[in-house]
PDB file of C-alpha atoms in Angstrom:
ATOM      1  CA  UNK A 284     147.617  45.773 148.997  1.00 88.00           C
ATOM      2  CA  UNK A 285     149.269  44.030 145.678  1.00 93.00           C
ATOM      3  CA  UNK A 286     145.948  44.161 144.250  1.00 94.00           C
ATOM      4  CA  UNK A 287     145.351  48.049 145.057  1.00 94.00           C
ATOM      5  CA  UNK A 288     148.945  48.898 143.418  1.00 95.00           C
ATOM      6  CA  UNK A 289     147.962  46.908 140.285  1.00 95.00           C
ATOM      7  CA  UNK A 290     144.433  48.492 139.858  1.00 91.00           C
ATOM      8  CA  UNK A 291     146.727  52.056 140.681  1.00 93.00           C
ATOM      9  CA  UNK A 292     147.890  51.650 137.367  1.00 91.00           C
ATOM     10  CA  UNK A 293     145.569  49.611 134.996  1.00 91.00           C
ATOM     11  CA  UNK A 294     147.548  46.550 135.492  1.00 91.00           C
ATOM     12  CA  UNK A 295     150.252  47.417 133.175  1.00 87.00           C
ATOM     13  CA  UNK A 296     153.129  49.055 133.337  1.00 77.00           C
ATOM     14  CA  UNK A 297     152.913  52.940 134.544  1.00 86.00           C
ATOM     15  CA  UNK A 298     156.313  54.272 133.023  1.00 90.00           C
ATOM     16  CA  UNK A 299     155.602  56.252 129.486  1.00 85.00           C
ATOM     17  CA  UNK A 300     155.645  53.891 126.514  1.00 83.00           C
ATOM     18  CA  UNK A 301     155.624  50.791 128.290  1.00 85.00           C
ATOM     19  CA  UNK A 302     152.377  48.173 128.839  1.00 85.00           C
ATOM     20  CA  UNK A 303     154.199  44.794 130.344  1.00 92.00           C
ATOM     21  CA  UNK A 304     151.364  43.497 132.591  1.00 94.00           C
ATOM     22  CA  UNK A 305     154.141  41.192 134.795  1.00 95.00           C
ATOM     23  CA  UNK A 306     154.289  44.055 138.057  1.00 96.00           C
ATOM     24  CA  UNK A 307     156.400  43.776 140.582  1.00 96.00           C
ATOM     25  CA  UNK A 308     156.090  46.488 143.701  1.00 96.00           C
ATOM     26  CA  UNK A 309     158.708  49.026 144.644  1.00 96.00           C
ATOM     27  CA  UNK A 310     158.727  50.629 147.632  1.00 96.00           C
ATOM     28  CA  UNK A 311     160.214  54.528 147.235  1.00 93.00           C
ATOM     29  CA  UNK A 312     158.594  56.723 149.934  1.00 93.00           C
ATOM     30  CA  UNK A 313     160.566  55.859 152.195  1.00 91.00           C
ATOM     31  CA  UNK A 314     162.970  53.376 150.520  1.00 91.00           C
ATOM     32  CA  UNK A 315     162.695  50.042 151.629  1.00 88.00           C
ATOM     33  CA  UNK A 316     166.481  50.077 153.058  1.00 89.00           C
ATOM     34  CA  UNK A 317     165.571  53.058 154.638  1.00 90.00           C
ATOM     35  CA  UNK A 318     162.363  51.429 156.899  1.00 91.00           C
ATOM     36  CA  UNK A 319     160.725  48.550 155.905  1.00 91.00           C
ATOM     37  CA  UNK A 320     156.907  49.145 155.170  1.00 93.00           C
ATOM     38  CA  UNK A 321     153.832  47.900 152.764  1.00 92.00           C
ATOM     39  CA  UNK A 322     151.754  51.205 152.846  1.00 92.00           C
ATOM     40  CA  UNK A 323     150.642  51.412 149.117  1.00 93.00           C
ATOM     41  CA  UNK A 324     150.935  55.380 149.210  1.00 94.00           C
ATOM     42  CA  UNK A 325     154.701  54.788 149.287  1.00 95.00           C
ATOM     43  CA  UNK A 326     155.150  51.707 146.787  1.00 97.00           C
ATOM     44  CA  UNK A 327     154.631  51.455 142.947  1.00 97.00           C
ATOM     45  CA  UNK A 328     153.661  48.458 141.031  1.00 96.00           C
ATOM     46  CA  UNK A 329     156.272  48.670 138.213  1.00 96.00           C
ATOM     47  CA  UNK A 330     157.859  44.818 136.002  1.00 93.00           C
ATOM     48  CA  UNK A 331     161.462  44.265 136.534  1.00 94.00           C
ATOM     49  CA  UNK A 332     163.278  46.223 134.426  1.00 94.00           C
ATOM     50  CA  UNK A 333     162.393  49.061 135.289  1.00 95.00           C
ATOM     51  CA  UNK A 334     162.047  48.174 139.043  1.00 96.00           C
ATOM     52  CA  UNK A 335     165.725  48.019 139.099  1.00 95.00           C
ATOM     53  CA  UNK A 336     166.198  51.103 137.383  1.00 96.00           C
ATOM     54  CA  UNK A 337     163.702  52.439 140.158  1.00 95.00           C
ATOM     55  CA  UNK A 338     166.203  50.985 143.000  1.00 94.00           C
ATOM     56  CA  UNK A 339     168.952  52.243 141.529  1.00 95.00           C
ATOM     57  CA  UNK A 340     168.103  55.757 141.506  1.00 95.00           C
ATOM     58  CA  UNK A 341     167.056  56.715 137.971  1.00 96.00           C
ATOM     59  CA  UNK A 342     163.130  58.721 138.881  1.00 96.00           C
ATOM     60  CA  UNK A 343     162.482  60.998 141.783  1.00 96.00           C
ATOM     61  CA  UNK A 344     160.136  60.510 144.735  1.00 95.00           C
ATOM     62  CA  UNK A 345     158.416  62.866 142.639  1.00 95.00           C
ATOM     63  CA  UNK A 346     158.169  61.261 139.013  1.00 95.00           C
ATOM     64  CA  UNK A 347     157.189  57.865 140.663  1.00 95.00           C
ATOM     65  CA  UNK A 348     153.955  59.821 142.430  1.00 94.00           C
ATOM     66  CA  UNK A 349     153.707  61.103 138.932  1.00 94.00           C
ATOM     67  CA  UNK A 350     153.469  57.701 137.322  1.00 92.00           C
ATOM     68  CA  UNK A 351     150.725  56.393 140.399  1.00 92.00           C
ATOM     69  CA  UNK A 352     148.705  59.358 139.485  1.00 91.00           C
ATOM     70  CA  UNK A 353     148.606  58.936 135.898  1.00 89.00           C
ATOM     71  CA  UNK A 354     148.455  55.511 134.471  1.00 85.00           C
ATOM     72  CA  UNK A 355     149.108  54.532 130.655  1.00 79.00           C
ATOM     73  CA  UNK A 356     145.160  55.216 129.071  1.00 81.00           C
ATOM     74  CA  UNK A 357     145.749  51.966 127.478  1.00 80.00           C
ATOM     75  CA  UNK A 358     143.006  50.196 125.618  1.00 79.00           C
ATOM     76  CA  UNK A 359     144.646  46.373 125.809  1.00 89.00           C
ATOM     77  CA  UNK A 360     146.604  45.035 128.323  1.00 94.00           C
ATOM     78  CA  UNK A 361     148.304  42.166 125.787  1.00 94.00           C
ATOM     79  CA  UNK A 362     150.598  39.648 126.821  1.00 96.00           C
ATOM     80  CA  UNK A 363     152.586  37.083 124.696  1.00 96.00           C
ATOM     81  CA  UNK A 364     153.442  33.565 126.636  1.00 97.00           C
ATOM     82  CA  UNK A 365     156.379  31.820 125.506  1.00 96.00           C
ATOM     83  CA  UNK A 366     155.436  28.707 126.506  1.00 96.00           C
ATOM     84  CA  UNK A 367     157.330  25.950 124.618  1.00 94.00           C
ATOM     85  CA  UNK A 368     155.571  22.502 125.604  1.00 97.00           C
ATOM     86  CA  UNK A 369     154.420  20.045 122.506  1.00 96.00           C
ATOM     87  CA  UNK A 370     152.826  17.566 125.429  1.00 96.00           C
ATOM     88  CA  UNK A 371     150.334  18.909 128.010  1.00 97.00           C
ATOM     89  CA  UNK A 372     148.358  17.360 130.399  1.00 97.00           C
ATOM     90  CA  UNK A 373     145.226  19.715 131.932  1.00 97.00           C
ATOM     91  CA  UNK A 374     144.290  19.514 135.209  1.00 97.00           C
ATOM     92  CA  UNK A 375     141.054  21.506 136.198  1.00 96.00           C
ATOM     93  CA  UNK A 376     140.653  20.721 139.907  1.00 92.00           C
ATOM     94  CA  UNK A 377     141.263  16.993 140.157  1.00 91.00           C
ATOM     95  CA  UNK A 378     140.401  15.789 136.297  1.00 93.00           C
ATOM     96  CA  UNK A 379     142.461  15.210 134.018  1.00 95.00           C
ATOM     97  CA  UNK A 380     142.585  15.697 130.539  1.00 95.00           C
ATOM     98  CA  UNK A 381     145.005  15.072 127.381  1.00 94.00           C
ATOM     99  CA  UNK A 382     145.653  14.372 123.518  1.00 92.00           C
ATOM    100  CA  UNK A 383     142.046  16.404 123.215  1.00 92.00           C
ATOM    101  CA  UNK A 384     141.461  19.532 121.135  1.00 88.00           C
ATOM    102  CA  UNK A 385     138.612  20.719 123.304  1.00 96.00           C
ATOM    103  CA  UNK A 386     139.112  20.321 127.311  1.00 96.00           C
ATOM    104  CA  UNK A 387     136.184  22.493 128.376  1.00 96.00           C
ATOM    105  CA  UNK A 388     133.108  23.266 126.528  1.00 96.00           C
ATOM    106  CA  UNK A 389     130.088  24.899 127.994  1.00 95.00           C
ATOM    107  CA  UNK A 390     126.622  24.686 126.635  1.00 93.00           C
ATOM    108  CA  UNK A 391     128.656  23.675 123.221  1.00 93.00           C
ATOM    109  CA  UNK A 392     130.567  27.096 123.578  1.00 94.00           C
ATOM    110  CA  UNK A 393     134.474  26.326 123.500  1.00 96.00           C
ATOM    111  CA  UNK A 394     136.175  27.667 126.597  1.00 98.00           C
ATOM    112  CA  UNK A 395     139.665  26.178 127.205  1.00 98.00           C
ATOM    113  CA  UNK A 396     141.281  24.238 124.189  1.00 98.00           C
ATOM    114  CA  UNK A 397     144.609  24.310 122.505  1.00 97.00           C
ATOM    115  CA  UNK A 398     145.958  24.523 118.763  1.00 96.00           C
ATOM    116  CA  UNK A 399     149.434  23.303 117.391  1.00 96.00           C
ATOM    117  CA  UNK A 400     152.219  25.548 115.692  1.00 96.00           C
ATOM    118  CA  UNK A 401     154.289  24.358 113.007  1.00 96.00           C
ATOM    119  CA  UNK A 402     157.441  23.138 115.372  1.00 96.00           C
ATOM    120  CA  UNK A 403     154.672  21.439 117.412  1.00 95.00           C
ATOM    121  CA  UNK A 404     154.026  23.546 120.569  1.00 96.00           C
ATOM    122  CA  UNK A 405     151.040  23.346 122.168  1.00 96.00           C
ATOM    123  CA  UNK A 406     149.108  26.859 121.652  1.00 98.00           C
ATOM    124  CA  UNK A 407     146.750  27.608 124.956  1.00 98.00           C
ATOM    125  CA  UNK A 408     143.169  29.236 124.097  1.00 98.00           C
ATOM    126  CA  UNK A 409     141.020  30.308 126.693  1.00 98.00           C
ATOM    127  CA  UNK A 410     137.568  32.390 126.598  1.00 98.00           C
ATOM    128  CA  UNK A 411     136.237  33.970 129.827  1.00 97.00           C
ATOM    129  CA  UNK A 412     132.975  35.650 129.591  1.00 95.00           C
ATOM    130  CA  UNK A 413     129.945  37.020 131.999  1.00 93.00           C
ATOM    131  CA  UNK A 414     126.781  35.826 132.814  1.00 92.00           C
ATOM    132  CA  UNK A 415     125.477  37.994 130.244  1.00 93.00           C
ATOM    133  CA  UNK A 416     128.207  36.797 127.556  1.00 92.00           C
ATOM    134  CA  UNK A 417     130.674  39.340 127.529  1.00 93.00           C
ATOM    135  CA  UNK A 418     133.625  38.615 126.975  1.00 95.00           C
ATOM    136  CA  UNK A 419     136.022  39.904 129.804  1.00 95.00           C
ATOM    137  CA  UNK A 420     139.424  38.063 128.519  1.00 97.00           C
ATOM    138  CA  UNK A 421     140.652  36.215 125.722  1.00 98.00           C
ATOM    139  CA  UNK A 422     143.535  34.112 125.223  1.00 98.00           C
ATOM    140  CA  UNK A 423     144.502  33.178 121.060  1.00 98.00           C
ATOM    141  CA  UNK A 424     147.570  30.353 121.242  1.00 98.00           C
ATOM    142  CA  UNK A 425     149.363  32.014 124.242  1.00 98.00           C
ATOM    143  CA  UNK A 426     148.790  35.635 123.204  1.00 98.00           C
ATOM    144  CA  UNK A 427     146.589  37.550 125.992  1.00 98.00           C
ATOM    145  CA  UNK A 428     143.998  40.207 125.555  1.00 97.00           C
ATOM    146  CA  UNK A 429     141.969  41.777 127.392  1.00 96.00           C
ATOM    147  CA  UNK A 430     140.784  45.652 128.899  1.00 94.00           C
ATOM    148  CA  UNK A 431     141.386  46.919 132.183  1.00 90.00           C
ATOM    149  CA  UNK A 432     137.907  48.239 132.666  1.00 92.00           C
ATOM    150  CA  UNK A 433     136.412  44.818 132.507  1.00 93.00           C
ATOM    151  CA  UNK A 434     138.882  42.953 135.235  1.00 94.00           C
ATOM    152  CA  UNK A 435     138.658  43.239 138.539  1.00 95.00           C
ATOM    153  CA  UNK A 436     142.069  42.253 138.914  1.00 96.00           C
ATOM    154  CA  UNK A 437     144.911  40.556 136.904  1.00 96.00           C
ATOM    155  CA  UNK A 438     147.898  38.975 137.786  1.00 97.00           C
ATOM    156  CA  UNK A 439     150.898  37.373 136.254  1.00 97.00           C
ATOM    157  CA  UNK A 440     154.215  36.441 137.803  1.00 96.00           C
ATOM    158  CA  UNK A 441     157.396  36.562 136.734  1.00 95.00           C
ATOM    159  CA  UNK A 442     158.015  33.259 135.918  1.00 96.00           C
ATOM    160  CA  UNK A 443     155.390  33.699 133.689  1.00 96.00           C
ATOM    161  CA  UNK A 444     153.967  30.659 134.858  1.00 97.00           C
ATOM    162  CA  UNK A 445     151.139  31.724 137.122  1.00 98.00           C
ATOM    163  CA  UNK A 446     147.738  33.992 135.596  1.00 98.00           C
ATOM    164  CA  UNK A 447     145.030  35.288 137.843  1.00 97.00           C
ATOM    165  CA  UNK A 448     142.443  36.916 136.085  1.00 97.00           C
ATOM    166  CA  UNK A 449     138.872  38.323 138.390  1.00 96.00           C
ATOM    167  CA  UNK A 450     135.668  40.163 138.109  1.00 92.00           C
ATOM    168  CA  UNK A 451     133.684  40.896 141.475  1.00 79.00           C
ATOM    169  CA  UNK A 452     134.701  39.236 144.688  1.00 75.00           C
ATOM    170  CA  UNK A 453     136.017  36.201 142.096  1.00 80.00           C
ATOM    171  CA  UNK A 454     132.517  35.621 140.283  1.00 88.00           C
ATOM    172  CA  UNK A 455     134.091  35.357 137.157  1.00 96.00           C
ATOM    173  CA  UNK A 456     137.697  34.246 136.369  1.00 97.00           C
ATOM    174  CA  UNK A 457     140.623  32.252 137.267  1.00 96.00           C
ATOM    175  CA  UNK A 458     143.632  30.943 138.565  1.00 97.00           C
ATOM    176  CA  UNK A 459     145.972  29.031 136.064  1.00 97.00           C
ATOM    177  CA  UNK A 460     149.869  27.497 136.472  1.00 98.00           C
ATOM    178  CA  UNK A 461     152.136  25.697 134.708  1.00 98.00           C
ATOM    179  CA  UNK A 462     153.411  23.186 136.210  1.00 98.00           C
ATOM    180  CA  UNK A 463     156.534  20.402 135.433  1.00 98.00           C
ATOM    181  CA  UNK A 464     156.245  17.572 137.388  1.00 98.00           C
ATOM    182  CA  UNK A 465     158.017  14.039 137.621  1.00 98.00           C
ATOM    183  CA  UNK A 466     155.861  11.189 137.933  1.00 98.00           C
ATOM    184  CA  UNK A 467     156.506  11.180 141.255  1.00 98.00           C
ATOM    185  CA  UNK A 468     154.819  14.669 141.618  1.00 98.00           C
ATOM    186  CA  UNK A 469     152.207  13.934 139.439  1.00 98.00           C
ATOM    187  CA  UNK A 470     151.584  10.668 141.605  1.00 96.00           C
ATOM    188  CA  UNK A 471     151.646  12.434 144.947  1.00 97.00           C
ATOM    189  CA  UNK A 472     149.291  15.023 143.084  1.00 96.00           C
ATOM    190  CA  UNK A 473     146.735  12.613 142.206  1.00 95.00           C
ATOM    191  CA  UNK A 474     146.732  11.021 145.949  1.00 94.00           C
ATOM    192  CA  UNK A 475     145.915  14.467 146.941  1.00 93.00           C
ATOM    193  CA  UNK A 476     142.737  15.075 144.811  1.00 93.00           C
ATOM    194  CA  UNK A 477     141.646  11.733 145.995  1.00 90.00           C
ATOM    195  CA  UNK A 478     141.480  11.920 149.232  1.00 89.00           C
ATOM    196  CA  UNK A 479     139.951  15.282 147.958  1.00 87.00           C
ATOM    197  CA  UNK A 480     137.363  13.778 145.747  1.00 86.00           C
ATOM    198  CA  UNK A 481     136.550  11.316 148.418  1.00 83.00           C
ATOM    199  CA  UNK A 482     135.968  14.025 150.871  1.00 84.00           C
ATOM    200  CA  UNK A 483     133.281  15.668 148.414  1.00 80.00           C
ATOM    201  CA  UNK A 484     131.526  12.871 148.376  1.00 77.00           C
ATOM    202  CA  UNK A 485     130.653  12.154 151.839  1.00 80.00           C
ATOM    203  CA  UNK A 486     128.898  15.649 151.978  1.00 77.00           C
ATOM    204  CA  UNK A 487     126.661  14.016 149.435  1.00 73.00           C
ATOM    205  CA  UNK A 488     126.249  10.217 150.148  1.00 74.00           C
ATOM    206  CA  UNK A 489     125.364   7.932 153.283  1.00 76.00           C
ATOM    207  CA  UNK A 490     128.373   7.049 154.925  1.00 77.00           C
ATOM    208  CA  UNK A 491     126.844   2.926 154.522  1.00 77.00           C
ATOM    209  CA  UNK A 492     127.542   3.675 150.891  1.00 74.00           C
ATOM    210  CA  UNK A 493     130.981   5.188 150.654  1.00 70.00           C
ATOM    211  CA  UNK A 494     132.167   2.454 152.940  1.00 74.00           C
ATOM    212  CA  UNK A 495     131.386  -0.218 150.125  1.00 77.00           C
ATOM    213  CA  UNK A 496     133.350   1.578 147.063  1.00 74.00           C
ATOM    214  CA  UNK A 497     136.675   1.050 146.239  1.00 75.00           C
ATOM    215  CA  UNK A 498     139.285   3.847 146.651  1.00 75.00           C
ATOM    216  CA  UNK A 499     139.437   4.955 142.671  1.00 77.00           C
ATOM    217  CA  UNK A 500     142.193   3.649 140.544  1.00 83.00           C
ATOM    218  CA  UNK A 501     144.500   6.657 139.127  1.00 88.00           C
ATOM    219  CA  UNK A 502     147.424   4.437 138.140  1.00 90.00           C
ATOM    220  CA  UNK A 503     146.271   4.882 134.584  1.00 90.00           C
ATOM    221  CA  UNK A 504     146.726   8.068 134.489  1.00 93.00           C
ATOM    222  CA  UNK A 505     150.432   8.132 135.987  1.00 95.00           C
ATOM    223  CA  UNK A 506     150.652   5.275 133.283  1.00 95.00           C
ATOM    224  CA  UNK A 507     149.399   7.513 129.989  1.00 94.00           C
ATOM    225  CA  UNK A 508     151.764  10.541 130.938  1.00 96.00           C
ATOM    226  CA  UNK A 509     154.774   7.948 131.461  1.00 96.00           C
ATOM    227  CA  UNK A 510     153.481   6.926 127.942  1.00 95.00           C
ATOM    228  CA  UNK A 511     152.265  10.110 126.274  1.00 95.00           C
ATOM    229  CA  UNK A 512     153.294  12.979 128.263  1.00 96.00           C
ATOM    230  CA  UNK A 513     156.895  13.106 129.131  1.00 97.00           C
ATOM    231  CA  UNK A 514     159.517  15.855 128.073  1.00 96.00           C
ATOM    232  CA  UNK A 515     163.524  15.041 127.177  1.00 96.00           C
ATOM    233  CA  UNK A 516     163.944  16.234 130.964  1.00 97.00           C
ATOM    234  CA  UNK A 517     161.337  13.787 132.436  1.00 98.00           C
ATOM    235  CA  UNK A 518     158.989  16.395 133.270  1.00 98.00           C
ATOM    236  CA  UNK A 519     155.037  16.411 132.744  1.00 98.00           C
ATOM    237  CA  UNK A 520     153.806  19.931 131.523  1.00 98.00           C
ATOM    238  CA  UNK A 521     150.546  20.484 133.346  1.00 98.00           C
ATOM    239  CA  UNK A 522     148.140  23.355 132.455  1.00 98.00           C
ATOM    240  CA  UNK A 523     146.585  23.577 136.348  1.00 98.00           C
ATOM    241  CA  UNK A 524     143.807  25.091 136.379  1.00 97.00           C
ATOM    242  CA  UNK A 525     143.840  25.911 140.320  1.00 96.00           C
ATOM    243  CA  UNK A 526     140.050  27.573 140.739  1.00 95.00           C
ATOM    244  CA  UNK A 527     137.804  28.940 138.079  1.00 97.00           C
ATOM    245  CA  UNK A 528     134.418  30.298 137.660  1.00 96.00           C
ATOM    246  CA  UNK A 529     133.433  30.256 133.957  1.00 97.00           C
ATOM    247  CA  UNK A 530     130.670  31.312 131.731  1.00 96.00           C
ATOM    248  CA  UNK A 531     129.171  29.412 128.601  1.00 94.00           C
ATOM    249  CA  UNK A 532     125.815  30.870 127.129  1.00 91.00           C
ATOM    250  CA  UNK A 533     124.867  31.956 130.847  1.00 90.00           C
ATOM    251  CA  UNK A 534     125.373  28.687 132.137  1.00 94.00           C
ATOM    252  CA  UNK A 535     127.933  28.301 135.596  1.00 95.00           C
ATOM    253  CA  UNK A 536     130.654  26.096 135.618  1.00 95.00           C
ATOM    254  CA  UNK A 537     133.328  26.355 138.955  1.00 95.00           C
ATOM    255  CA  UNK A 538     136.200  24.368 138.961  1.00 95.00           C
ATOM    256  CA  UNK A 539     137.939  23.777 142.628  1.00 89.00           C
ATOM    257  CA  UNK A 540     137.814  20.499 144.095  1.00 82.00           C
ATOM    258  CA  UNK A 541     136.570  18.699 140.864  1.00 85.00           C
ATOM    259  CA  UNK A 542     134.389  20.676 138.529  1.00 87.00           C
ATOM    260  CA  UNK A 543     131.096  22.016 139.541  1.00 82.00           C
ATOM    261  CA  UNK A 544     127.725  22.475 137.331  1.00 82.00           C
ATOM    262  CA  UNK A 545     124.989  22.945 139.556  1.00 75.00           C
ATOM    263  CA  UNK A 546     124.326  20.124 141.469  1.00 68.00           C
ATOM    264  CA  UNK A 547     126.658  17.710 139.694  1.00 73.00           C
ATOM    265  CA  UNK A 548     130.189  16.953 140.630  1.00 72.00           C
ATOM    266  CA  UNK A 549     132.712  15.517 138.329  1.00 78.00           C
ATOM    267  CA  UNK A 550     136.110  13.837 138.947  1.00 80.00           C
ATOM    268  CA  UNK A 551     137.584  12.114 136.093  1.00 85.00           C
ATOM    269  CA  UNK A 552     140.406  11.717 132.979  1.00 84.00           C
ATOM    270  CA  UNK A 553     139.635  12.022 129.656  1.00 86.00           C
ATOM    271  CA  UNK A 554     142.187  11.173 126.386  1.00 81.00           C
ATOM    272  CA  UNK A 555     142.438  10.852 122.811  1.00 75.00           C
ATOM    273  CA  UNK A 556     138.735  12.221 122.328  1.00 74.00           C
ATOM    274  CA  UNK A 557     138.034  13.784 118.964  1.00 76.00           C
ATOM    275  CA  UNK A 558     136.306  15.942 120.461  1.00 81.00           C
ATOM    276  CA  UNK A 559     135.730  17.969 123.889  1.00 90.00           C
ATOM    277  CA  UNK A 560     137.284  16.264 127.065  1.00 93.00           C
ATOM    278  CA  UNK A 561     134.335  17.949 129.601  1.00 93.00           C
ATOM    279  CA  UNK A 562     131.193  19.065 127.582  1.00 92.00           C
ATOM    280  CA  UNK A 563     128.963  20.322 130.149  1.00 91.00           C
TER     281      UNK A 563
END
């Protein structure tokens, strides 16, 4: 339903003048206080400003059907993060990776990476592109660009802390948060994608074979972000890259429970590398 209202109208803003692609959904035919409902032909996806100004009265049942029926003809969606971090560590579905100007390159195409401003903030940069190497969204240091022909769906939440970006039935795209976590979080984190990388595994090797390797080691890892990723407030920014499906020069590359390139499986941290973290 969320998705339907945000297709509705071009995942931007529908009120004249306006383009802020953070939506949230009113309900105005019949008001919510007047019966509770999700039918999309009553609701409007609308950000937060002017969803208030919607509760309080200030358009007609009339003008908000006017706004679902005609959307902004807008040729960027364009979005602005005001992410503030200097210290980030990535995490793209169980590895790690930090203190690295490239994370993710694919077939030597750069698709995540990161610049530095003068005040030292870390400035995201992120490429998604087809199979036939179109690009469908593009992220310069925090400032996102892309047109609502080419998504399938896009999502951002009012935190501003959560993206979801998708082309048909999620075969290109992604879902990325920013996290803050204490080292306690980031050590009950790295159990979890563990056990999770462990339980990859046995789909692929004899069981004779997993019973003889040792349970891997992440203590390093809690140990570099003690050292080189902690904020004043004792919090670890993490770039999480929940699930992806990314393009490089037509070659695949998923990222859920570690990252996936054909037939290869990878689960690992890399740091202080001139160069890319995951070249694949």
């Amino acid at each position: 339903m969320k998705k339907i209202l945000r297709q509705e109208v071009r995942f931007a803003r529908p009120v004249p003048d306006c383009a802020n692609p953070i939506l949230t959904f009113h309900h105005f035919d019949p008001p919510w206080c007047d019966k509770q409902h999700h039918n999309p032909e009553g609701m409007i996806a609308l950000c937060r400003s002017h969803h208030d100004l919607a509760d309080a009265g200030n358009w007609t049942r009339s003008q908000l059907c006017s706004f679902k029926q005609n959307p902004p003809n807008l040729e960027l969606i364009r979005k602005k993060f005001l992410w503030a971090d200097s210290k980030v560590l990535y995490r793209l579905g169980g590895n790690y990776a930090a203190n690295c100007p490239y994370i993710l390159t694919i077939s030597g195409v750069p698709i995540i990476w990161h610049t530095t401003s003068q005040d030292g903030r870390i400035l995201f940069c992120l490429d998604i592109r087809n199979e036939e190497n179109f690009q469908i969204l593009f992220i310069e240091e925090n400032f996102l660009s892309t047109e609502y022909t080419k998504i399938e769906d896009l999502s951002i939440n009012t935190h501003e802390n959560l993206l979801k970006v998708w082309l048909g039935n999620h075969k290109v795209g992604l879902e990325l948060r920013l996290r803050h976590l204490s080292l306690d979080e980031l050590a009950a984190q790295l159990d979890k994608d563990v056990t999770k990388a462990l339980s990859t595994l046995e789909k692929f090797l004899p069981s004779n074979l997993l019973e003889t390797m040792p349970k891997p080691d992440v203590s390093f890892v809690l140990d570099f972000a003690e050292r080189e990723c902690l904020n004043t407030d004792n919090k670890i920014a993490i770039l999480d890259f929940l699930k992806a499906t990314l393009f490089g020069r037509g070659k695949c590359v998923k990222i859920r429970n570690g990252i996936v390139t054909g037939s290869e499986f990878h689960f690992c941290f890399s740091h202080n590398n001139g160069g890319a973290a995951f070249a694949l």
